[in-house]
PDB file of C-alpha atoms in Angstrom:
ATOM      1  CA  MET A   1      14.052  20.367 -20.108  1.00 81.00           C
ATOM      2  CA  GLU A   2      10.449  19.169 -20.010  1.00 84.00           C
ATOM      3  CA  PRO A   3       9.795  15.437 -20.118  1.00 83.00           C
ATOM      4  CA  PRO A   4       8.405  14.326 -23.480  1.00 92.00           C
ATOM      5  CA  ARG A   5       4.675  13.832 -23.900  1.00 94.00           C
ATOM      6  CA  MET A   6       3.607  10.233 -24.131  1.00 95.00           C
ATOM      7  CA  SER A   7       2.528   9.197 -27.606  1.00 96.00           C
ATOM      8  CA  PRO A   8      -1.219   8.466 -27.558  1.00 96.00           C
ATOM      9  CA  VAL A   9      -0.441   5.214 -29.417  1.00 96.00           C
ATOM     10  CA  VAL A  10       1.054   3.684 -26.246  1.00 96.00           C
ATOM     11  CA  GLU A  11      -1.452   5.133 -23.765  1.00 96.00           C
ATOM     12  CA  PRO A  12      -3.055   1.653 -23.306  1.00 97.00           C
ATOM     13  CA  LEU A  13       0.279   0.524 -21.789  1.00 98.00           C
ATOM     14  CA  SER A  14       0.749   3.510 -19.458  1.00 97.00           C
ATOM     15  CA  TRP A  15       0.028   1.278 -16.433  1.00 98.00           C
ATOM     16  CA  MET A  16       3.423  -0.380 -17.032  1.00 98.00           C
ATOM     17  CA  LEU A  17       5.474   2.834 -16.779  1.00 97.00           C
ATOM     18  CA  GLY A  18       7.911   3.353 -13.950  1.00 97.00           C
ATOM     19  CA  THR A  19      10.759   1.752 -12.075  1.00 98.00           C
ATOM     20  CA  TRP A  20       9.725  -1.459 -10.357  1.00 98.00           C
ATOM     21  CA  LEU A  21      11.595  -3.602  -7.813  1.00 98.00           C
ATOM     22  CA  SER A  22      10.878  -7.230  -7.041  1.00 98.00           C
ATOM     23  CA  ASP A  23       9.022  -7.590  -3.764  1.00 96.00           C
ATOM     24  CA  PRO A  24       9.245 -10.424  -2.716  1.00 97.00           C
ATOM     25  CA  PRO A  25      12.103 -12.010  -4.725  1.00 98.00           C
ATOM     26  CA  GLY A  26      11.095 -13.714  -7.963  1.00 98.00           C
ATOM     27  CA  ALA A  27      10.905 -17.487  -8.242  1.00 98.00           C
ATOM     28  CA  GLY A  28      12.352 -19.554 -11.062  1.00 98.00           C
ATOM     29  CA  ALA A  29      12.069 -23.222 -11.914  1.00 97.00           C
ATOM     30  CA  PHE A  30      12.427 -25.483 -14.921  1.00 97.00           C
ATOM     31  CA  PRO A  31      12.708 -29.276 -15.224  1.00 96.00           C
ATOM     32  CA  THR A  32      16.436 -29.025 -16.001  1.00 93.00           C
ATOM     33  CA  LEU A  33      17.241 -26.480 -13.238  1.00 93.00           C
ATOM     34  CA  GLN A  34      17.209 -26.342  -9.470  1.00 96.00           C
ATOM     35  CA  PRO A  35      14.510 -23.926  -8.248  1.00 97.00           C
ATOM     36  CA  PHE A  36      15.955 -20.475  -7.590  1.00 98.00           C
ATOM     37  CA  ARG A  37      15.096 -16.990  -6.309  1.00 98.00           C
ATOM     38  CA  TYR A  38      16.182 -13.688  -7.797  1.00 98.00           C
ATOM     39  CA  LEU A  39      15.839  -9.947  -7.382  1.00 98.00           C
ATOM     40  CA  GLU A  40      14.964  -7.779 -10.359  1.00 98.00           C
ATOM     41  CA  GLU A  41      14.710  -4.131 -11.218  1.00 98.00           C
ATOM     42  CA  ALA A  42      12.474  -3.223 -14.158  1.00 98.00           C
ATOM     43  CA  HIS A  43      12.567   0.162 -15.903  1.00 98.00           C
ATOM     44  CA  ILE A  44       9.733   0.898 -18.319  1.00 98.00           C
ATOM     45  CA  SER A  45       9.744   4.351 -19.877  1.00 97.00           C
ATOM     46  CA  HIS A  46       9.032   6.368 -22.998  1.00 97.00           C
ATOM     47  CA  VAL A  47      10.763   9.189 -24.837  1.00 96.00           C
ATOM     48  CA  GLY A  48       7.687  10.467 -26.675  1.00 95.00           C
ATOM     49  CA  GLN A  49       7.919   7.930 -29.500  1.00 96.00           C
ATOM     50  CA  PRO A  50       5.052   5.495 -30.160  1.00 96.00           C
ATOM     51  CA  MET A  51       6.729   2.743 -28.091  1.00 97.00           C
ATOM     52  CA  LEU A  52       7.897   1.976 -24.574  1.00 98.00           C
ATOM     53  CA  ASN A  53      11.522   1.238 -23.688  1.00 98.00           C
ATOM     54  CA  PHE A  54      12.297  -1.422 -21.102  1.00 98.00           C
ATOM     55  CA  SER A  55      15.154  -3.028 -19.220  1.00 98.00           C
ATOM     56  CA  PHE A  56      15.015  -5.905 -16.758  1.00 98.00           C
ATOM     57  CA  ASN A  57      18.096  -6.429 -14.568  1.00 98.00           C
ATOM     58  CA  ALA A  58      18.183  -9.515 -12.352  1.00 98.00           C
ATOM     59  CA  PHE A  59      20.489 -10.038  -9.373  1.00 98.00           C
ATOM     60  CA  HIS A  60      21.359 -12.870  -7.021  1.00 98.00           C
ATOM     61  CA  PRO A  61      19.226 -12.350  -3.868  1.00 97.00           C
ATOM     62  CA  ASP A  62      22.135 -12.826  -1.427  1.00 97.00           C
ATOM     63  CA  THR A  63      25.255 -11.572  -3.218  1.00 97.00           C
ATOM     64  CA  HIS A  64      23.524  -9.039  -5.514  1.00 97.00           C
ATOM     65  CA  LYS A  65      25.758 -10.364  -8.310  1.00 98.00           C
ATOM     66  CA  PRO A  66      24.310  -9.397 -11.724  1.00 98.00           C
ATOM     67  CA  LEU A  67      22.458 -12.216 -13.465  1.00 97.00           C
ATOM     68  CA  HIS A  68      20.076 -11.976 -16.408  1.00 96.00           C
ATOM     69  CA  ARG A  69      19.830  -8.730 -18.398  1.00 98.00           C
ATOM     70  CA  GLU A  70      17.212  -7.907 -20.986  1.00 98.00           C
ATOM     71  CA  CYS A  71      16.278  -4.721 -22.830  1.00 98.00           C
ATOM     72  CA  GLY A  72      14.143  -3.640 -25.724  1.00 98.00           C
ATOM     73  CA  PHE A  73      10.924  -2.039 -26.853  1.00 98.00           C
ATOM     74  CA  ILE A  74       7.186  -2.560 -26.600  1.00 98.00           C
ATOM     75  CA  ARG A  75       5.194  -1.345 -29.601  1.00 97.00           C
ATOM     76  CA  LEU A  76       1.462  -1.125 -30.140  1.00 96.00           C
ATOM     77  CA  LYS A  77      -0.095  -1.364 -33.575  1.00 96.00           C
ATOM     78  CA  PRO A  78      -1.971   1.973 -33.831  1.00 94.00           C
ATOM     79  CA  ASP A  79      -5.716   1.838 -33.188  1.00 93.00           C
ATOM     80  CA  THR A  80      -5.596  -1.820 -32.056  1.00 96.00           C
ATOM     81  CA  ASN A  81      -4.725  -3.821 -28.961  1.00 97.00           C
ATOM     82  CA  LYS A  82      -1.978  -5.715 -30.865  1.00 98.00           C
ATOM     83  CA  VAL A  83       1.433  -5.516 -29.176  1.00 98.00           C
ATOM     84  CA  ALA A  84       4.988  -6.398 -30.216  1.00 98.00           C
ATOM     85  CA  PHE A  85       7.718  -6.969 -27.603  1.00 98.00           C
ATOM     86  CA  ILE A  86      11.276  -6.828 -28.991  1.00 98.00           C
ATOM     87  CA  SER A  87      13.976  -8.079 -26.621  1.00 98.00           C
ATOM     88  CA  ALA A  88      17.750  -8.585 -26.570  1.00 98.00           C
ATOM     89  CA  GLN A  89      19.181 -10.666 -23.713  1.00 97.00           C
ATOM     90  CA  ASN A  90      22.693 -11.051 -22.322  1.00 97.00           C
ATOM     91  CA  THR A  91      22.355 -14.812 -22.881  1.00 94.00           C
ATOM     92  CA  GLY A  92      22.665 -14.185 -26.631  1.00 96.00           C
ATOM     93  CA  ILE A  93      18.953 -14.468 -27.428  1.00 96.00           C
ATOM     94  CA  VAL A  94      17.035 -11.904 -29.458  1.00 97.00           C
ATOM     95  CA  GLU A  95      13.306 -12.357 -29.727  1.00 97.00           C
ATOM     96  CA  VAL A  96      10.113 -10.894 -31.046  1.00 98.00           C
ATOM     97  CA  GLU A  97       6.961 -11.684 -29.113  1.00 98.00           C
ATOM     98  CA  GLU A  98       3.484 -10.588 -30.133  1.00 98.00           C
ATOM     99  CA  GLY A  99       0.124 -10.578 -28.444  1.00 98.00           C
ATOM    100  CA  GLU A 100      -2.521  -8.282 -27.024  1.00 98.00           C
ATOM    101  CA  VAL A 101      -3.121  -5.795 -24.256  1.00 98.00           C
ATOM    102  CA  ASN A 102      -6.502  -6.081 -22.570  1.00 98.00           C
ATOM    103  CA  GLY A 103      -7.034  -3.551 -19.814  1.00 98.00           C
ATOM    104  CA  GLN A 104      -4.125  -3.913 -17.409  1.00 98.00           C
ATOM    105  CA  GLU A 105      -2.912  -7.248 -18.757  1.00 98.00           C
ATOM    106  CA  LEU A 106      -0.450  -7.912 -21.567  1.00 98.00           C
ATOM    107  CA  SER A 107      -0.160 -11.448 -22.977  1.00 98.00           C
ATOM    108  CA  ILE A 108       2.510 -12.187 -25.585  1.00 98.00           C
ATOM    109  CA  ALA A 109       4.144 -15.211 -27.209  1.00 98.00           C
ATOM    110  CA  SER A 110       7.302 -15.612 -29.269  1.00 98.00           C
ATOM    111  CA  ARG A 111       7.067 -15.254 -33.037  1.00 98.00           C
ATOM    112  CA  SER A 112      10.798 -15.478 -33.672  1.00 98.00           C
ATOM    113  CA  ILE A 113      13.839 -16.329 -31.587  1.00 98.00           C
ATOM    114  CA  ALA A 114      17.417 -15.871 -32.788  1.00 97.00           C
ATOM    115  CA  ARG A 115      20.564 -16.733 -30.878  1.00 96.00           C
ATOM    116  CA  ILE A 116      24.296 -16.296 -31.111  1.00 97.00           C
ATOM    117  CA  SER A 117      26.109 -19.135 -32.872  1.00 96.00           C
ATOM    118  CA  PHE A 118      27.834 -20.327 -29.705  1.00 95.00           C
ATOM    119  CA  SER A 119      24.845 -20.343 -27.345  1.00 92.00           C
ATOM    120  CA  LYS A 120      24.698 -23.353 -25.095  1.00 89.00           C
ATOM    121  CA  GLU A 121      22.123 -26.082 -25.490  1.00 91.00           C
ATOM    122  CA  PRO A 122      19.343 -26.833 -24.975  1.00 93.00           C
ATOM    123  CA  HIS A 123      18.115 -23.931 -27.096  1.00 95.00           C
ATOM    124  CA  VAL A 124      15.039 -21.905 -26.217  1.00 95.00           C
ATOM    125  CA  GLU A 125      12.362 -22.532 -28.847  1.00 96.00           C
ATOM    126  CA  GLN A 126       9.307 -20.750 -27.437  1.00 98.00           C
ATOM    127  CA  ILE A 127       8.558 -18.069 -24.825  1.00 98.00           C
ATOM    128  CA  THR A 128       5.278 -16.724 -23.486  1.00 98.00           C
ATOM    129  CA  ARG A 129       4.861 -13.841 -21.056  1.00 98.00           C
ATOM    130  CA  LYS A 130       2.062 -12.288 -19.153  1.00 98.00           C
ATOM    131  CA  PHE A 131       2.286  -8.913 -17.447  1.00 98.00           C
ATOM    132  CA  ARG A 132      -0.564  -7.684 -15.287  1.00 98.00           C
ATOM    133  CA  LEU A 133      -1.206  -4.945 -12.804  1.00 98.00           C
ATOM    134  CA  ASN A 134      -2.815  -6.658  -9.825  1.00 98.00           C
ATOM    135  CA  SER A 135      -5.465  -5.229  -7.510  1.00 97.00           C
ATOM    136  CA  GLU A 136      -2.740  -3.998  -5.105  1.00 97.00           C
ATOM    137  CA  GLY A 137      -1.086  -1.891  -7.839  1.00 97.00           C
ATOM    138  CA  ARG A 138       1.805  -4.317  -8.212  1.00 98.00           C
ATOM    139  CA  LEU A 139       3.151  -5.455 -11.558  1.00 98.00           C
ATOM    140  CA  GLU A 140       3.384  -9.217 -12.056  1.00 98.00           C
ATOM    141  CA  GLN A 141       5.306 -11.026 -14.775  1.00 98.00           C
ATOM    142  CA  THR A 142       5.027 -14.726 -15.567  1.00 98.00           C
ATOM    143  CA  VAL A 143       7.353 -16.283 -18.162  1.00 98.00           C
ATOM    144  CA  SER A 144       7.018 -19.763 -19.634  1.00 98.00           C
ATOM    145  CA  MET A 145       9.451 -21.352 -22.064  1.00 97.00           C
ATOM    146  CA  ALA A 146      10.062 -24.432 -24.154  1.00 98.00           C
ATOM    147  CA  THR A 147      13.487 -25.706 -25.159  1.00 97.00           C
ATOM    148  CA  THR A 148      14.728 -28.334 -27.575  1.00 96.00           C
ATOM    149  CA  THR A 149      14.401 -30.855 -24.702  1.00 96.00           C
ATOM    150  CA  GLN A 150      11.428 -29.579 -22.649  1.00 97.00           C
ATOM    151  CA  PRO A 151       7.834 -28.628 -23.484  1.00 97.00           C
ATOM    152  CA  LEU A 152       6.341 -25.220 -22.628  1.00 98.00           C
ATOM    153  CA  THR A 153       6.616 -24.898 -18.838  1.00 98.00           C
ATOM    154  CA  GLN A 154       6.344 -21.973 -16.435  1.00 98.00           C
ATOM    155  CA  HIS A 155       9.881 -20.745 -15.806  1.00 98.00           C
ATOM    156  CA  LEU A 156       9.621 -17.452 -13.872  1.00 98.00           C
ATOM    157  CA  HIS A 157       7.150 -15.543 -11.749  1.00 98.00           C
ATOM    158  CA  ILE A 158       7.870 -12.191 -10.163  1.00 98.00           C
ATOM    159  CA  THR A 159       5.895  -9.432  -8.476  1.00 98.00           C
ATOM    160  CA  TYR A 160       7.218  -5.869  -8.476  1.00 98.00           C
ATOM    161  CA  ARG A 161       6.343  -2.814  -6.409  1.00 98.00           C
ATOM    162  CA  LYS A 162       6.561   0.577  -8.065  1.00 98.00           C
ATOM    163  CA  VAL A 163       9.354   2.815  -6.750  1.00 97.00           C
ATOM    164  CA  THR A 164       9.196   5.723  -9.246  1.00 92.00           C
ATOM    165  CA  PRO A 165       6.484   6.902 -11.648  1.00 84.00           C
TER     166      PRO A 165
END
């Protein structure tokens, strides 16, 4: 079976496609947490629809125990650079982030965040993300967040190397 043709609507995001592995491990910090490192595998693909599919799977760098999981879709408003990022996380958070793609950089910020009724506090109230393809062909992701007790602060930074197209 032939792979599906990419929808021209998402062509401006084609630089994100592929399977990416963290290299070096990602770094996390937040005022209420001890700094930490993590490994992550990112899959960004399409099935011919006018959106990308993604999954991010984080692992402990020493034990390889599964940690954070996140999956969803990235949509582009046709004939614009406006982007929506729809994400469901294993922590019980579902979010919609919106922003813009400019060249090989995607900047988005939360528009709505929902959570399961028994999620632990403090609750996440705001998330921003930036994805960019750096000059070495590596994908970088930076995530900042605000909670009910902390202002918007950088939380994660990771650099990935591409392992499959």
